[in-house]
XYZ file of C-alpha atoms in Angstrom:
665
model
C 117.766 66.695 58.427
C 121.087 68.367 58.360
C 123.780 66.003 57.388
C 126.777 65.842 59.734
C 130.280 64.396 58.880
C 132.650 64.332 62.082
C 136.480 63.969 61.626
C 137.112 64.555 65.448
C 135.941 61.714 67.610
C 134.637 63.351 71.185
C 137.049 62.191 73.721
C 136.836 62.503 77.630
C 140.341 64.062 77.391
C 139.704 66.778 74.745
C 139.576 70.218 76.538
C 136.346 71.755 76.321
C 135.778 74.725 73.944
C 134.974 77.203 76.501
C 138.451 76.964 77.568
C 139.806 77.940 74.104
C 140.566 74.678 72.555
C 141.312 74.780 68.781
C 138.684 73.888 66.538
C 138.918 70.254 64.764
C 138.786 69.904 60.987
C 135.216 69.216 59.628
C 133.232 69.016 56.391
C 130.108 71.252 56.022
C 127.060 70.330 54.390
C 124.642 72.832 53.994
C 120.897 71.738 54.336
C 119.398 74.563 51.944
C 121.902 73.330 49.245
C 120.594 69.588 49.778
C 117.302 70.465 50.366
C 117.469 68.588 53.692
C 116.077 71.565 55.871
C 112.301 71.574 56.713
C 110.149 72.487 59.899
C 110.880 68.952 60.841
C 114.672 69.836 61.374
C 114.176 72.264 63.873
C 112.448 70.055 66.285
C 113.813 66.710 65.788
C 117.286 68.027 66.930
C 115.676 69.957 69.969
C 112.942 68.420 72.320
C 111.749 69.251 75.555
C 109.680 66.194 77.025
C 108.297 67.186 80.079
C 109.140 66.530 82.923
C 112.790 66.268 81.841
C 115.139 68.896 79.854
C 116.448 66.604 77.240
C 118.101 68.612 74.324
C 119.002 72.350 74.185
C 120.842 74.009 71.017
C 122.576 77.040 70.293
C 123.402 79.088 67.304
C 126.526 80.804 66.366
C 126.207 83.409 63.777
C 128.552 83.491 60.839
C 128.563 86.707 59.998
C 128.861 87.690 63.727
C 131.662 90.460 64.479
C 132.913 87.942 67.288
C 133.836 84.440 66.184
C 132.453 82.943 69.497
C 129.171 84.609 69.697
C 125.652 82.518 70.192
C 123.168 85.042 69.877
C 119.794 82.815 70.013
C 118.821 79.440 71.605
C 115.694 78.071 71.089
C 113.774 74.804 72.993
C 110.785 72.989 71.317
C 108.328 70.382 72.301
C 105.491 70.156 74.599
C 103.123 72.803 74.334
C 105.878 75.153 72.578
C 106.362 73.129 69.702
C 103.843 74.762 67.545
C 105.361 78.188 68.438
C 108.555 77.104 67.274
C 107.327 75.576 64.102
C 105.331 78.698 62.967
C 108.631 81.028 63.833
C 110.668 78.742 61.781
C 108.071 79.226 58.586
C 108.838 82.780 58.692
C 112.521 82.669 58.879
C 114.301 84.124 55.868
C 116.096 81.395 53.979
C 119.081 83.493 53.385
C 120.452 83.416 57.102
C 122.562 80.472 57.944
C 123.341 79.683 61.662
C 125.917 77.093 63.211
C 125.246 74.838 66.027
C 128.052 73.715 68.563
C 128.307 72.809 71.849
C 130.912 73.872 74.299
C 131.810 70.077 75.397
C 131.698 68.880 71.755
C 134.257 68.873 68.982
C 131.798 68.741 66.439
C 130.119 71.896 64.405
C 126.850 71.263 62.644
C 124.852 73.403 60.567
C 121.370 74.112 60.913
C 118.693 76.603 59.869
C 116.237 77.825 62.441
C 113.966 80.611 63.172
C 114.307 83.476 65.765
C 111.055 84.378 67.259
C 110.093 87.996 66.811
C 110.649 90.086 70.249
C 112.681 87.584 71.777
C 112.232 88.397 75.423
C 108.584 87.769 75.426
C 108.464 85.339 72.768
C 109.989 82.596 74.949
C 107.821 82.756 77.726
C 105.987 79.886 76.478
C 109.435 77.917 76.629
C 109.863 79.218 80.210
C 106.343 77.741 81.245
C 107.188 74.504 79.956
C 110.494 74.202 81.395
C 111.193 71.925 84.114
C 114.287 70.459 85.834
C 115.135 66.826 84.960
C 114.929 63.890 87.413
C 118.114 62.833 88.728
C 118.307 59.567 86.462
C 117.720 61.699 83.383
C 120.471 64.088 84.030
C 123.226 62.065 82.185
C 120.947 62.775 79.111
C 121.330 66.608 79.248
C 123.549 68.032 76.818
C 124.968 70.589 79.178
C 126.734 72.854 76.977
C 123.987 73.418 74.728
C 121.577 73.546 77.812
C 123.568 76.490 79.531
C 123.610 78.656 76.507
C 119.828 78.313 75.977
C 118.927 78.859 79.737
C 121.734 81.547 80.243
C 120.327 83.395 77.392
C 116.923 83.489 78.923
C 117.898 83.990 82.209
C 120.198 86.980 81.433
C 117.443 88.681 79.652
C 114.941 88.093 82.410
C 117.866 89.572 84.905
C 118.235 92.812 82.877
C 114.217 93.400 82.536
C 113.982 92.767 86.095
C 116.765 95.420 86.780
C 115.184 97.624 84.426
C 111.819 97.793 86.397
C 113.645 97.738 89.570
C 115.351 101.260 88.448
C 111.849 102.716 87.393
C 110.259 101.696 91.005
C 113.313 102.842 92.881
C 112.414 106.285 91.254
C 108.984 106.393 92.248
C 109.699 105.144 95.812
C 112.221 107.959 96.060
C 109.469 110.275 95.144
C 106.763 108.560 97.745
C 109.200 108.999 100.635
C 109.232 112.865 100.174
C 107.192 114.203 103.150
C 103.851 112.469 104.407
C 103.256 111.246 101.191
C 103.598 107.251 102.668
C 100.964 108.326 105.445
C 98.279 108.795 102.935
C 98.117 104.909 103.048
C 98.960 104.642 106.762
C 102.425 103.960 106.652
C 105.461 106.124 108.210
C 108.179 104.339 106.260
C 108.959 103.710 103.125
C 109.759 99.922 103.908
C 106.555 99.556 105.562
C 104.980 100.680 102.773
C 106.886 98.510 100.275
C 106.281 95.231 102.270
C 102.640 95.840 103.098
C 101.137 97.637 100.091
C 103.325 96.282 97.343
C 104.812 93.377 98.398
C 108.528 94.087 98.156
C 110.805 93.282 100.792
C 111.331 96.507 103.001
C 115.304 96.507 102.665
C 115.287 96.047 98.790
C 112.616 99.147 98.554
C 114.860 101.038 100.995
C 118.058 100.518 98.919
C 116.143 101.117 95.421
C 114.968 104.457 96.630
C 118.531 105.381 97.927
C 119.989 104.378 94.665
C 117.621 106.699 92.731
C 118.605 109.531 95.367
C 122.033 109.096 94.754
C 121.753 108.782 91.030
C 120.192 112.174 90.863
C 123.537 113.460 91.519
C 125.427 111.937 88.970
C 123.565 112.588 85.598
C 125.965 110.800 83.404
C 125.722 107.556 85.643
C 122.266 107.595 85.906
C 121.653 107.948 82.075
C 123.805 104.811 81.828
C 121.765 102.944 84.551
C 118.513 104.060 83.286
C 119.841 102.720 79.548
C 120.482 99.363 80.774
C 124.614 100.079 79.911
C 125.477 99.545 83.676
C 123.732 97.628 85.833
C 122.192 98.757 89.522
C 125.001 96.309 91.033
C 127.953 98.091 89.318
C 126.536 101.630 89.809
C 126.488 101.021 93.932
C 130.111 99.930 93.200
C 131.266 102.746 91.761
C 128.980 105.530 93.417
C 131.572 106.831 95.837
C 134.195 107.834 93.457
C 132.021 108.535 90.612
C 131.754 112.281 91.217
C 132.490 115.704 89.112
C 135.310 115.374 86.960
C 135.865 111.706 87.483
C 132.289 110.335 86.984
C 132.751 110.128 83.127
C 135.678 107.804 83.328
C 134.003 105.515 86.058
C 130.999 105.299 84.018
C 133.005 104.425 80.880
C 134.517 101.858 83.019
C 131.679 100.469 84.386
C 130.357 99.986 80.729
C 133.039 97.663 80.153
C 134.630 95.991 83.440
C 133.155 93.257 85.578
C 131.996 94.053 88.794
C 135.146 92.104 90.612
C 137.352 94.337 88.739
C 135.330 97.242 89.500
C 135.206 96.507 93.162
C 139.113 95.987 93.189
C 139.826 98.919 92.003
C 137.564 101.125 94.214
C 139.046 99.304 97.317
C 142.896 100.065 96.027
C 141.634 103.697 95.868
C 139.414 104.040 99.062
C 140.677 101.027 100.992
C 137.155 100.035 101.467
C 135.288 97.158 100.459
C 132.837 98.339 97.610
C 130.946 94.910 97.482
C 127.222 95.146 97.623
C 127.229 91.469 98.523
C 125.046 90.537 101.814
C 126.886 88.929 104.400
C 126.424 84.880 104.158
C 124.257 83.481 107.013
C 124.633 80.461 109.082
C 122.456 78.405 111.351
C 123.847 78.885 115.116
C 122.992 75.432 117.088
C 123.387 75.545 120.524
C 122.211 73.068 123.250
C 120.189 74.394 126.162
C 119.359 72.212 129.310
C 115.839 72.459 130.364
C 117.055 74.193 133.730
C 119.023 76.951 131.657
C 116.044 78.095 129.543
C 114.323 80.893 132.007
C 117.845 82.207 132.230
C 118.615 82.395 128.615
C 114.784 83.909 127.980
C 115.131 86.426 130.113
C 118.620 87.679 128.907
C 116.970 87.754 125.504
C 114.350 89.965 126.995
C 116.848 92.281 128.718
C 118.950 92.709 125.370
C 115.547 93.411 123.717
C 115.144 96.497 125.961
C 118.809 97.208 125.407
C 118.826 97.613 121.542
C 115.225 97.638 121.064
C 111.783 95.515 121.127
C 112.129 95.058 117.466
C 115.389 93.800 117.192
C 115.919 90.520 115.958
C 117.166 87.804 118.144
C 120.770 87.821 116.134
C 121.054 91.190 117.174
C 120.194 90.617 120.668
C 122.839 87.905 120.499
C 125.373 90.425 119.512
C 124.913 92.625 122.637
C 125.110 89.275 124.801
C 128.494 88.356 123.182
C 129.788 91.927 122.982
C 128.557 92.618 126.621
C 131.157 89.718 127.566
C 134.040 90.042 125.406
C 134.030 93.944 126.636
C 134.554 92.438 129.985
C 136.922 89.503 129.459
C 138.014 89.915 125.806
C 141.397 91.240 127.401
C 142.097 87.987 129.085
C 145.921 86.757 128.505
C 145.404 84.102 126.147
C 141.786 85.162 124.813
C 143.565 85.969 121.474
C 145.352 82.486 121.142
C 143.187 79.347 120.122
C 143.640 75.731 118.929
C 141.083 76.939 116.372
C 138.361 74.616 117.390
C 134.741 76.078 117.547
C 131.999 73.837 118.385
C 132.496 71.226 116.288
C 134.183 72.499 113.347
C 137.055 74.831 112.720
C 136.688 78.103 111.795
C 138.253 78.420 108.074
C 140.957 80.817 107.885
C 140.756 84.070 105.500
C 141.511 82.489 102.005
C 141.250 84.565 98.901
C 141.646 81.386 96.827
C 138.202 82.044 95.502
C 139.090 85.742 94.436
C 142.192 84.163 92.691
C 140.309 81.812 90.679
C 137.066 84.198 89.952
C 139.953 86.532 88.369
C 141.950 84.125 86.495
C 138.677 82.527 84.927
C 137.812 85.977 83.997
C 141.058 86.809 82.047
C 141.369 83.233 80.416
C 137.621 83.245 79.261
C 138.048 86.773 78.392
C 135.224 87.743 80.418
C 133.223 84.892 78.852
C 133.277 86.359 75.482
C 131.461 83.044 74.177
C 128.208 83.692 76.098
C 125.408 85.569 74.096
C 125.786 89.500 74.249
C 122.513 90.388 75.734
C 120.973 93.642 74.864
C 120.576 96.519 77.225
C 117.207 97.165 78.450
C 115.683 100.179 78.856
C 113.760 101.351 82.164
C 110.195 102.401 81.873
C 109.370 105.950 81.479
C 108.839 107.626 84.764
C 106.862 110.770 85.058
C 107.752 113.505 87.517
C 104.932 112.890 89.935
C 104.150 114.677 93.291
C 100.604 113.469 93.884
C 100.885 110.351 96.307
C 97.895 108.653 94.614
C 99.208 108.515 90.927
C 102.830 107.508 92.312
C 101.123 104.620 94.243
C 98.988 103.349 91.097
C 102.179 103.645 88.826
C 104.241 101.777 91.741
C 101.476 98.875 92.060
C 101.295 98.907 88.155
C 105.188 98.559 87.793
C 105.759 95.812 90.637
C 102.967 93.914 89.245
C 105.054 93.572 85.517
C 108.210 92.840 87.532
C 106.549 89.997 89.468
C 105.736 88.475 86.066
C 109.372 88.865 85.181
C 110.379 87.681 88.334
C 108.524 84.099 88.269
C 109.961 83.443 84.927
C 113.635 84.132 86.221
C 113.140 81.859 89.453
C 111.754 79.158 87.137
C 114.916 79.262 84.909
C 117.283 80.019 87.694
C 116.150 76.899 89.309
C 116.757 74.658 86.571
C 120.297 76.591 85.827
C 121.445 76.188 89.429
C 120.102 72.659 89.986
C 121.894 71.326 86.835
C 125.220 73.367 87.908
C 125.703 74.461 84.255
C 127.705 77.769 85.627
C 130.420 75.582 85.741
C 130.299 74.614 82.255
C 130.106 78.443 81.399
C 133.355 78.618 83.207
C 132.424 80.563 86.441
C 134.142 79.948 89.755
C 130.920 79.823 91.479
C 127.324 80.414 91.455
C 127.643 83.940 93.231
C 130.265 84.561 90.622
C 127.770 84.107 87.957
C 124.850 86.162 89.704
C 127.101 89.233 90.274
C 128.702 89.088 86.797
C 126.084 87.736 84.644
C 122.885 88.697 86.212
C 123.803 91.478 88.046
C 122.244 90.499 91.358
C 122.967 89.163 94.559
C 123.380 85.477 94.994
C 121.020 85.709 98.244
C 118.252 87.206 96.132
C 118.658 84.563 93.371
C 119.075 81.676 95.736
C 115.814 82.983 97.468
C 113.747 83.073 94.664
C 115.029 79.705 93.424
C 114.110 78.445 96.861
C 110.361 80.133 96.333
C 110.022 78.150 93.177
C 110.816 75.064 94.322
C 108.120 75.094 97.022
C 105.708 76.709 94.671
C 106.276 73.563 92.338
C 104.703 71.581 95.173
C 102.139 74.053 96.270
C 100.379 75.276 93.130
C 97.718 76.640 95.359
C 100.257 79.038 96.858
C 101.376 80.228 93.358
C 97.928 80.694 92.308
C 97.500 82.863 95.188
C 100.296 84.893 94.267
C 99.341 85.629 90.865
C 95.734 86.455 91.672
C 97.216 89.029 94.193
C 95.663 87.590 97.206
C 98.857 87.293 98.985
C 101.876 89.030 98.121
C 105.512 87.783 97.178
C 106.631 88.573 100.894
C 103.952 86.478 102.747
C 104.380 83.565 100.177
C 108.066 83.645 101.473
C 106.887 83.110 104.857
C 104.389 80.677 104.609
C 106.051 78.175 101.915
C 108.358 76.890 104.427
C 105.606 76.213 107.097
C 102.562 75.082 104.724
C 101.972 71.459 103.377
C 99.948 70.061 100.582
C 97.290 69.747 103.340
C 97.455 72.953 105.245
C 98.351 75.447 102.157
C 94.771 76.632 102.037
C 94.518 77.278 105.640
C 97.772 79.403 105.957
C 96.641 81.412 102.442
C 93.671 82.145 104.465
C 95.554 83.089 107.480
C 97.804 85.229 105.433
C 95.114 86.871 103.657
C 93.630 88.415 106.716
C 96.750 89.862 108.294
C 99.599 92.151 107.463
C 103.041 91.048 106.559
C 104.739 92.032 109.600
C 102.217 90.472 112.204
C 102.242 87.200 110.042
C 106.136 87.010 110.450
C 105.920 87.858 114.190
C 103.189 85.070 114.780
C 105.280 82.449 112.699
C 108.754 83.565 114.553
C 106.591 83.066 117.888
C 105.734 79.626 116.935
C 109.463 78.660 115.685
C 110.814 79.908 119.036
C 108.460 77.646 120.845
C 108.883 74.703 118.967
C 112.915 75.429 119.191
C 112.668 75.490 122.935
C 110.917 71.922 123.160
C 113.836 70.346 121.132
C 116.083 71.676 123.780
C 118.411 73.583 121.263
C 118.826 77.394 120.848
C 118.834 77.508 116.866
C 119.115 80.716 115.251
C 120.152 82.113 111.530
C 122.446 84.593 112.267
C 125.129 86.420 109.824
C 128.461 85.459 109.702
C 129.859 88.176 112.129
C 127.564 86.743 115.097
C 129.351 83.333 114.474
C 132.581 85.150 114.776
C 131.745 86.846 117.837
C 130.632 83.752 119.768
C 134.133 82.110 118.654
C 135.740 84.902 120.336
C 133.532 84.303 123.340
C 134.644 80.806 123.609
C 138.495 81.898 123.354
C 138.084 84.194 126.019
C 135.888 82.106 128.315
C 138.426 79.443 127.806
C 141.283 81.493 128.516
C 139.645 82.511 131.589
C 138.755 79.143 133.024
C 142.345 77.936 132.084
C 140.410 74.715 131.134
C 138.526 73.141 127.935
C 134.901 74.254 127.791
C 132.194 73.232 125.760
C 130.379 75.763 123.435
C 127.180 75.288 125.757
C 129.345 76.218 129.019
C 130.849 79.236 126.976
C 127.411 80.387 126.027
C 125.756 79.938 129.374
C 128.695 81.949 131.006
C 127.937 85.041 128.566
C 124.238 84.677 129.419
C 124.660 84.637 133.090
C 127.393 87.569 132.961
C 125.117 89.661 130.657
C 122.100 89.334 133.248
C 124.269 90.354 136.071
C 125.487 93.304 134.229
C 122.052 94.335 132.989
C 119.024 93.010 134.948
C 119.146 95.319 137.601
C 119.200 98.439 135.179
C 116.431 96.751 133.022
C 113.958 96.782 136.124
C 110.856 98.974 135.530
C 108.131 100.118 137.673
C 104.870 99.054 137.591
C 102.773 101.743 135.940
C 100.173 101.943 133.630
C 102.296 102.627 130.502
C 104.803 99.922 131.275
C 102.035 97.342 131.558
C 100.746 98.663 128.398
C 103.826 98.178 126.777
C 104.311 94.933 128.086
C 100.772 93.787 126.821
C 101.589 94.815 123.288
C 105.229 93.588 123.385
C 106.780 96.763 122.782
C 105.439 97.146 119.194
C 103.577 99.862 117.584
C 99.722 98.832 117.078
C 99.142 100.537 113.933
C 98.638 98.269 111.073
C 101.838 97.380 109.047
C 104.151 99.208 111.390
C 107.461 97.250 111.992
C 108.780 99.958 114.569
C 109.146 99.836 118.095
C 106.337 101.517 120.536
C 107.603 105.103 122.369
C 104.310 106.621 123.070
C 100.891 105.455 124.675
C 97.801 106.780 122.885
C 94.405 106.761 124.410
C 92.043 105.386 121.910
C 89.477 107.750 123.147
C 90.866 111.109 123.698
C 91.251 112.582 127.397
C 89.701 115.745 126.185
C 86.357 113.843 125.112
C 85.937 111.874 128.351
C 88.460 109.183 127.679
C 89.852 107.161 130.694
C 93.159 106.278 131.897
C 92.781 102.176 131.433
C 94.336 99.290 129.883
C 91.198 98.817 127.414
C 91.531 102.562 126.202
C 95.299 102.691 125.610
C 97.659 101.168 123.016
C 101.308 101.704 122.156
C 102.453 103.341 118.907
C 105.536 104.760 117.508
C 106.240 108.623 117.854
C 105.426 108.900 113.891
C 101.959 107.294 113.900
C 100.831 108.991 117.303
C 101.798 112.450 117.035
C 101.440 112.604 112.933
C 99.091 110.318 111.406
C 96.592 110.210 114.133
C 96.843 113.691 115.786
C 96.899 115.369 112.131
C 94.136 113.361 110.697
C 95.815 110.549 108.338
C 94.316 107.590 110.354
C 91.576 107.016 113.117
C 91.477 104.055 115.673
C 88.256 103.335 117.737
C 87.103 100.584 119.794
C 88.672 98.635 123.051
C 92.033 97.716 123.225
C 93.661 95.138 122.321
C 91.356 93.167 120.356
C 88.504 95.376 119.604
C 90.194 97.966 117.796
C 89.224 99.044 114.494
C 91.506 101.163 112.257
C 90.497 103.728 109.453
C 92.888 104.778 107.020
C 93.197 107.027 104.128
C 91.049 109.613 105.442
C 92.231 111.814 103.104
C 90.717 110.079 99.922
C 92.021 111.059 96.620
C 90.117 113.664 94.267
C 89.153 112.521 90.786
C 91.895 114.457 89.342
C 94.393 112.694 91.459
C 93.822 109.034 90.061
C 95.516 108.015 86.758
C 93.112 107.930 83.351
C 93.448 105.167 81.012
C 96.517 107.340 78.845
C 98.570 106.993 82.226
C 98.113 103.284 82.376
C 99.025 102.479 78.742
C 102.820 103.522 79.383
C 105.712 101.820 77.353
C 107.338 98.857 79.217
C 110.976 97.705 79.029
C 112.289 98.588 75.696
């Protein structure tokens, strides 16, 4: 084993190395010269004992151009110990590495091996990785573990981004014309959610990014080569035009996402941050006698903003109607700051200042491993929807494997709070700057990973393709160890959108049983409700509870719109009410606009409830009447849908040479 002699004792008052503390004096004994190095030295210092992460190690290259560059980190132990030992045998003895933890004032020397093909060689380590128990966390060497997990996590994030760029290009091609109708879908969001298992909004953003990059060749080249992340590309997209494109591309290669967003805001006055709005749980007590009024108000709001509108969007309509009538009351803008049972925090830029300070103090985290750019996979210029679909499904399968490993590592990294040791102000800043991802995206993947640990049958169903990632997110929080198999069977026989609507209906019924209105809402809905409470209290000129303010806004909304929302008792309206205003085509998320005769009236079809269904305009006028799909049977439960009436020709399908394409490089 390597021999170590310390001159500086580790003390609690010593400043961490990450903050730029001077290195202590030390004596170095080379294991190569003393003959102490062996395969055992690589595994004796680094152990991974399941289920706890005991030790991690990072190395600093002596010949690195940057003195604080740690380029490789390795875990050994468990099922991966043999792989590390075999790699150590192939390591050239001339390469000398140094090990140093960010929180330790001791430098040690150790010779080790870098596994060939680093992005793939550490998959066994990721598979063996598990978060330590609470009583074991004090034994974790945080600095070494942070550098190790950060390197693996950043590599996985860049590979995932490369796949997302290629997927976005194919999604943009699929969205041209009626290509999605070949598979029975009228929008790229429905196609991605039901056929690929991708989030509909994420797919739309990826396709939009691909279309915008086509107008900016320099930025497109930088994104495809991996030098600029998609997150940074979206930030500078509005200004990277014409002659200014080259300068913004060069700036995006070196500047941080925070710096780019600040520069864009200073020039345009608009926030270029792509981060999603934070969500919170709005909880309001509703007495049983007020429940019918609230339910009626939500239905009326749905008729105004759309039957497919989520519940938080309907609440926005109710609150905005109240503020439009009473928001100008004298004293409505004055408040004691109390809202519900906690005060709304005032606007504060302290987090932004802290992020900027840490960015400057750490010189943009120069001590972290420099992760090499990952080139996006090759994308052919295809116009055939069947070939585009085959390539998309192949890329999504590879992306899902990378995404699963990312979630596993991010779960351990986040649970240990290692982003603090890396000197980031928050996990949000770490995700944005280091991973190039939104914090909500990473947190959702972490939450799913933790549920998959408890539900191994659900993980196996995802890996086998029986259920998609989107379906797994829906049932992960509903299933238990005893009901997970039933949930998998239930999800396998339904579309993702119908499964989501069923779960939302069950949750709403349970919510009313508890006597509380509990709805996850974006931050702006919370602020709207705060303004409603201010206006109501100013109008009443006395203190009101949040429940009283909410019920007042609901009553005022019904008084305004209930008469307007009345409908005639016609056959069309009865069909719409039976189908809840949704398009009945499989996988469609749009609101219904037309009523379709299952058996055409020209073929003798009757005007009856059994022969009419609600459809969106695209499915009715294009998908069915132009021959992309067919529906037969009796509504509502006896319908038979035939999709893909225009089957592919042999030359439309990809051959073996098309499948053997180069992945991320």
